[in-house]
Amino acid sequence: MARNGKRPNRLYTIKRSGIQGRGVFAARRIRKGRRIIEYKGERINEKEEEERYDESKMDRHHTYLFMVDDKISIDGNSKGNSARLINHSCDPNCEAVDEEGRIFIEAIRNIQPGVELTYDYNFEVDEPITRRDLEFYACRCGSEKCRGTILNPKNSRKSKGNGSGR
């Protein structure tokens, strides 16, 4: 609650998503360039990632990891916030911005109330992309620009990306 006893005018709300699970939606108009939320969670190393999220035991990609650098990722499922619920889109209205190891989600265009907030996960893998990868990392954004996968089309280096899309 704000000091005046009123609820703060939140930028977003959480509700069921047509993309996947729950999503984050604009509660009011958000202008291009507006910082919306920080991606928070426990900072973990690669060994901890592998212990928590064994992809070989998953039918499809489902993590809340956001890679900060080659050694550290943020696990939004542990001590995280609503940012972990922002879904992937191949035609996003937001982007993730790294500011000294902190990840912020910012609007890249004006967003109207009720519109789901999304960003491109640009998930990357070491090896050439296989048919199995395309199925495992399938995209459900439904945009006209959908490439069918959350994988980065450049696929130039390994990254845990952001597993926000459940």
PDB file of C-alpha atoms in Angstrom:
ATOM      1  CA  MET A   1       0.000   0.000   0.000  1.00  0.00           C
ATOM      2  CA  ALA A   2       1.105   3.521  -0.705  1.00  0.00           C
ATOM      3  CA  ARG A   3       1.451   6.033   2.131  1.00  0.00           C
ATOM      4  CA  ASN A   4      -1.901   7.583   1.238  1.00  0.00           C
ATOM      5  CA  GLY A   5      -3.619   4.222   1.856  1.00  0.00           C
ATOM      6  CA  LYS A   6      -4.263   3.562  -1.829  1.00  0.00           C
ATOM      7  CA  ARG A   7      -2.823   0.713  -3.829  1.00  0.00           C
ATOM      8  CA  PRO A   8       0.019   1.706  -6.131  1.00  0.00           C
ATOM      9  CA  ASN A   9      -0.869   2.009  -9.816  1.00  0.00           C
ATOM     10  CA  ARG A  10       0.790  -1.214 -11.002  1.00  0.00           C
ATOM     11  CA  LEU A  11       2.065  -1.533 -14.539  1.00  0.00           C
ATOM     12  CA  TYR A  12       1.116  -5.192 -14.883  1.00  0.00           C
ATOM     13  CA  THR A  13      -1.113  -7.984 -13.658  1.00  0.00           C
ATOM     14  CA  ILE A  14      -0.838 -11.776 -13.752  1.00  0.00           C
ATOM     15  CA  LYS A  15      -3.469 -13.899 -15.463  1.00  0.00           C
ATOM     16  CA  ARG A  16      -3.946 -16.947 -17.677  1.00  0.00           C
ATOM     17  CA  SER A  17      -1.985 -16.691 -20.923  1.00  0.00           C
ATOM     18  CA  GLY A  18      -2.947 -17.855 -24.384  1.00  0.00           C
ATOM     19  CA  ILE A  19       0.751 -18.553 -24.988  1.00  0.00           C
ATOM     20  CA  GLN A  20       1.541 -20.734 -21.986  1.00  0.00           C
ATOM     21  CA  GLY A  21       0.406 -21.061 -18.362  1.00  0.00           C
ATOM     22  CA  ARG A  22       0.182 -17.754 -16.571  1.00  0.00           C
ATOM     23  CA  GLY A  23       1.498 -14.582 -18.139  1.00  0.00           C
ATOM     24  CA  VAL A  24       2.166 -10.956 -17.332  1.00  0.00           C
ATOM     25  CA  PHE A  25      -0.222  -8.395 -18.853  1.00  0.00           C
ATOM     26  CA  ALA A  26      -0.174  -4.613 -19.019  1.00  0.00           C
ATOM     27  CA  ALA A  27      -2.544  -3.200 -16.391  1.00  0.00           C
ATOM     28  CA  ARG A  28      -2.271   0.256 -17.948  1.00  0.00           C
ATOM     29  CA  ARG A  29      -0.569   1.821 -20.955  1.00  0.00           C
ATOM     30  CA  ILE A  30       3.194   1.270 -20.915  1.00  0.00           C
ATOM     31  CA  ARG A  31       5.303   3.571 -23.036  1.00  0.00           C
ATOM     32  CA  LYS A  32       8.229   2.465 -25.179  1.00  0.00           C
ATOM     33  CA  GLY A  33      11.459   2.544 -23.154  1.00  0.00           C
ATOM     34  CA  ARG A  34       9.739   2.057 -19.781  1.00  0.00           C
ATOM     35  CA  ARG A  35      11.519  -0.261 -17.372  1.00  0.00           C
ATOM     36  CA  ILE A  36       8.815  -2.625 -16.162  1.00  0.00           C
ATOM     37  CA  ILE A  37      10.356  -5.138 -13.772  1.00  0.00           C
ATOM     38  CA  GLU A  38      13.652  -6.671 -12.703  1.00  0.00           C
ATOM     39  CA  TYR A  39      14.106 -10.414 -13.256  1.00  0.00           C
ATOM     40  CA  LYS A  40      14.813 -11.604  -9.721  1.00  0.00           C
ATOM     41  CA  GLY A  41      15.751 -14.929  -8.243  1.00  0.00           C
ATOM     42  CA  GLU A  42      18.540 -16.898  -6.686  1.00  0.00           C
ATOM     43  CA  ARG A  43      21.895 -16.596  -8.454  1.00  0.00           C
ATOM     44  CA  ILE A  44      23.249 -20.053  -9.183  1.00  0.00           C
ATOM     45  CA  ASN A  45      26.139 -21.663 -11.068  1.00  0.00           C
ATOM     46  CA  GLU A  46      26.053 -24.230 -13.893  1.00  0.00           C
ATOM     47  CA  LYS A  47      26.335 -27.208 -11.521  1.00  0.00           C
ATOM     48  CA  GLU A  48      23.305 -26.012  -9.551  1.00  0.00           C
ATOM     49  CA  GLU A  49      21.396 -25.452 -12.824  1.00  0.00           C
ATOM     50  CA  GLU A  50      22.012 -29.044 -13.885  1.00  0.00           C
ATOM     51  CA  GLU A  51      20.891 -30.368 -10.492  1.00  0.00           C
ATOM     52  CA  ARG A  52      17.660 -28.352 -10.546  1.00  0.00           C
ATOM     53  CA  TYR A  53      16.754 -28.617 -14.224  1.00  0.00           C
ATOM     54  CA  ASP A  54      17.721 -31.903 -15.875  1.00  0.00           C
ATOM     55  CA  GLU A  55      16.475 -31.357 -19.429  1.00  0.00           C
ATOM     56  CA  SER A  56      17.025 -35.036 -20.270  1.00  0.00           C
ATOM     57  CA  LYS A  57      14.125 -35.808 -17.925  1.00  0.00           C
ATOM     58  CA  MET A  58      11.788 -33.203 -19.455  1.00  0.00           C
ATOM     59  CA  ASP A  59       9.335 -33.696 -22.322  1.00  0.00           C
ATOM     60  CA  ARG A  60       9.682 -30.024 -23.232  1.00  0.00           C
ATOM     61  CA  HIS A  61      11.772 -27.084 -22.105  1.00  0.00           C
ATOM     62  CA  HIS A  62      10.524 -25.746 -18.780  1.00  0.00           C
ATOM     63  CA  THR A  63      12.859 -23.678 -16.609  1.00  0.00           C
ATOM     64  CA  TYR A  64      12.988 -20.258 -15.023  1.00  0.00           C
ATOM     65  CA  LEU A  65      16.679 -19.647 -15.669  1.00  0.00           C
ATOM     66  CA  PHE A  66      18.068 -16.416 -17.040  1.00  0.00           C
ATOM     67  CA  MET A  67      21.755 -16.467 -17.919  1.00  0.00           C
ATOM     68  CA  VAL A  68      23.676 -13.454 -16.618  1.00  0.00           C
ATOM     69  CA  ASP A  69      27.126 -14.542 -17.826  1.00  0.00           C
ATOM     70  CA  ASP A  70      29.066 -17.744 -18.541  1.00  0.00           C
ATOM     71  CA  LYS A  71      29.111 -18.684 -14.850  1.00  0.00           C
ATOM     72  CA  ILE A  72      25.941 -17.327 -13.254  1.00  0.00           C
ATOM     73  CA  SER A  73      22.225 -17.652 -13.972  1.00  0.00           C
ATOM     74  CA  ILE A  74      19.224 -16.280 -12.131  1.00  0.00           C
ATOM     75  CA  ASP A  75      16.752 -18.977 -11.071  1.00  0.00           C
ATOM     76  CA  GLY A  76      13.410 -17.184 -11.058  1.00  0.00           C
ATOM     77  CA  ASN A  77      11.752 -20.224  -9.494  1.00  0.00           C
ATOM     78  CA  SER A  78      13.776 -19.677  -6.302  1.00  0.00           C
ATOM     79  CA  LYS A  79      13.294 -16.294  -4.612  1.00  0.00           C
ATOM     80  CA  GLY A  80      11.918 -14.984  -7.907  1.00  0.00           C
ATOM     81  CA  ASN A  81       9.182 -12.550  -8.808  1.00  0.00           C
ATOM     82  CA  SER A  82       6.521 -12.080 -11.484  1.00  0.00           C
ATOM     83  CA  ALA A  83       9.131 -11.508 -14.207  1.00  0.00           C
ATOM     84  CA  ARG A  84       9.595 -15.290 -14.430  1.00  0.00           C
ATOM     85  CA  LEU A  85       6.066 -15.498 -15.841  1.00  0.00           C
ATOM     86  CA  ILE A  86       6.759 -13.302 -18.862  1.00  0.00           C
ATOM     87  CA  ASN A  87       6.386 -15.550 -21.885  1.00  0.00           C
ATOM     88  CA  HIS A  88       8.476 -15.761 -25.033  1.00  0.00           C
ATOM     89  CA  SER A  89       7.369 -14.271 -28.339  1.00  0.00           C
ATOM     90  CA  CYS A  90       9.047 -14.163 -31.731  1.00  0.00           C
ATOM     91  CA  ASP A  91       7.475 -10.688 -32.106  1.00  0.00           C
ATOM     92  CA  PRO A  92       7.996  -9.306 -28.590  1.00  0.00           C
ATOM     93  CA  ASN A  93       6.922  -6.006 -27.075  1.00  0.00           C
ATOM     94  CA  CYS A  94       9.683  -6.043 -24.447  1.00  0.00           C
ATOM     95  CA  GLU A  95      13.368  -6.870 -24.197  1.00  0.00           C
ATOM     96  CA  ALA A  96      15.710  -8.011 -21.455  1.00  0.00           C
ATOM     97  CA  VAL A  97      18.405  -5.489 -20.588  1.00  0.00           C
ATOM     98  CA  ASP A  98      21.534  -6.452 -18.648  1.00  0.00           C
ATOM     99  CA  GLU A  99      22.718  -3.666 -16.380  1.00  0.00           C
ATOM    100  CA  GLU A 100      25.823  -4.695 -14.438  1.00  0.00           C
ATOM    101  CA  GLY A 101      24.563  -8.247 -13.963  1.00  0.00           C
ATOM    102  CA  ARG A 102      21.003  -7.249 -13.136  1.00  0.00           C
ATOM    103  CA  ILE A 103      18.327  -8.096 -15.714  1.00  0.00           C
ATOM    104  CA  PHE A 104      15.496  -5.669 -16.382  1.00  0.00           C
ATOM    105  CA  ILE A 105      12.518  -6.064 -18.694  1.00  0.00           C
ATOM    106  CA  GLU A 106      11.801  -2.926 -20.724  1.00  0.00           C
ATOM    107  CA  ALA A 107       9.124  -2.046 -23.284  1.00  0.00           C
ATOM    108  CA  ILE A 108      10.420  -1.785 -26.863  1.00  0.00           C
ATOM    109  CA  ARG A 109       7.147  -0.288 -28.103  1.00  0.00           C
ATOM    110  CA  ASN A 110       4.008   1.192 -26.584  1.00  0.00           C
ATOM    111  CA  ILE A 111       1.880  -1.488 -24.936  1.00  0.00           C
ATOM    112  CA  GLN A 112      -1.847  -1.069 -24.397  1.00  0.00           C
ATOM    113  CA  PRO A 113      -3.730  -2.289 -21.296  1.00  0.00           C
ATOM    114  CA  GLY A 114      -4.610  -5.984 -21.440  1.00  0.00           C
ATOM    115  CA  VAL A 115      -1.786  -6.899 -23.837  1.00  0.00           C
ATOM    116  CA  GLU A 116       0.528  -9.687 -22.710  1.00  0.00           C
ATOM    117  CA  LEU A 117       4.134  -8.669 -22.050  1.00  0.00           C
ATOM    118  CA  THR A 118       6.631 -10.815 -23.964  1.00  0.00           C
ATOM    119  CA  TYR A 119      10.261 -10.896 -24.942  1.00  0.00           C
ATOM    120  CA  ASP A 120      12.379 -13.120 -27.177  1.00  0.00           C
ATOM    121  CA  TYR A 121      14.219 -15.681 -25.056  1.00  0.00           C
ATOM    122  CA  ASN A 122      16.883 -16.175 -27.767  1.00  0.00           C
ATOM    123  CA  PHE A 123      17.759 -19.516 -26.217  1.00  0.00           C
ATOM    124  CA  GLU A 124      20.983 -20.954 -27.647  1.00  0.00           C
ATOM    125  CA  VAL A 125      22.533 -24.422 -27.740  1.00  0.00           C
ATOM    126  CA  ASP A 126      26.049 -25.712 -28.506  1.00  0.00           C
ATOM    127  CA  GLU A 127      25.277 -28.161 -31.255  1.00  0.00           C
ATOM    128  CA  PRO A 128      23.499 -27.722 -34.581  1.00  0.00           C
ATOM    129  CA  ILE A 129      19.742 -27.561 -34.069  1.00  0.00           C
ATOM    130  CA  THR A 130      18.002 -30.907 -34.541  1.00  0.00           C
ATOM    131  CA  ARG A 131      14.357 -31.812 -35.121  1.00  0.00           C
ATOM    132  CA  ARG A 132      14.255 -32.932 -31.458  1.00  0.00           C
ATOM    133  CA  ASP A 133      15.501 -29.467 -30.395  1.00  0.00           C
ATOM    134  CA  LEU A 134      12.755 -27.800 -32.429  1.00  0.00           C
ATOM    135  CA  GLU A 135      10.151 -29.941 -30.654  1.00  0.00           C
ATOM    136  CA  PHE A 136      11.748 -29.569 -27.203  1.00  0.00           C
ATOM    137  CA  TYR A 137      12.131 -25.780 -27.564  1.00  0.00           C
ATOM    138  CA  ALA A 138       8.830 -25.217 -29.391  1.00  0.00           C
ATOM    139  CA  CYS A 139       7.325 -21.741 -29.460  1.00  0.00           C
ATOM    140  CA  ARG A 140       3.647 -21.151 -28.786  1.00  0.00           C
ATOM    141  CA  CYS A 141       3.547 -17.379 -29.263  1.00  0.00           C
ATOM    142  CA  GLY A 142       1.145 -17.507 -32.219  1.00  0.00           C
ATOM    143  CA  SER A 143       2.489 -14.323 -33.814  1.00  0.00           C
ATOM    144  CA  GLU A 144       2.635 -13.926 -37.587  1.00  0.00           C
ATOM    145  CA  LYS A 145       6.429 -13.746 -37.212  1.00  0.00           C
ATOM    146  CA  CYS A 146       6.640 -16.985 -35.200  1.00  0.00           C
ATOM    147  CA  ARG A 147       9.709 -19.015 -36.098  1.00  0.00           C
ATOM    148  CA  GLY A 148       8.306 -22.084 -34.302  1.00  0.00           C
ATOM    149  CA  THR A 149      11.009 -22.226 -31.617  1.00  0.00           C
ATOM    150  CA  ILE A 150      12.385 -20.206 -28.703  1.00  0.00           C
ATOM    151  CA  LEU A 151      15.867 -20.988 -30.019  1.00  0.00           C
ATOM    152  CA  ASN A 152      17.953 -18.115 -31.313  1.00  0.00           C
ATOM    153  CA  PRO A 153      18.103 -18.501 -35.093  1.00  0.00           C
ATOM    154  CA  LYS A 154      21.781 -17.483 -35.075  1.00  0.00           C
ATOM    155  CA  ASN A 155      22.655 -20.270 -32.587  1.00  0.00           C
ATOM    156  CA  SER A 156      26.169 -18.888 -32.219  1.00  0.00           C
ATOM    157  CA  ARG A 157      27.022 -19.819 -28.611  1.00  0.00           C
ATOM    158  CA  LYS A 158      25.649 -21.741 -25.645  1.00  0.00           C
ATOM    159  CA  SER A 159      23.303 -19.892 -23.336  1.00  0.00           C
ATOM    160  CA  LYS A 160      20.748 -21.019 -20.810  1.00  0.00           C
ATOM    161  CA  GLY A 161      18.598 -18.192 -22.091  1.00  0.00           C
ATOM    162  CA  ASN A 162      15.524 -17.479 -20.114  1.00  0.00           C
ATOM    163  CA  GLY A 163      13.279 -20.355 -19.335  1.00  0.00           C
ATOM    164  CA  SER A 164      10.366 -18.207 -18.382  1.00  0.00           C
ATOM    165  CA  GLY A 165       8.157 -19.866 -20.927  1.00  0.00           C
ATOM    166  CA  ARG A 166       6.704 -22.853 -19.189  1.00  0.00           C
TER     167      ARG A 166
END
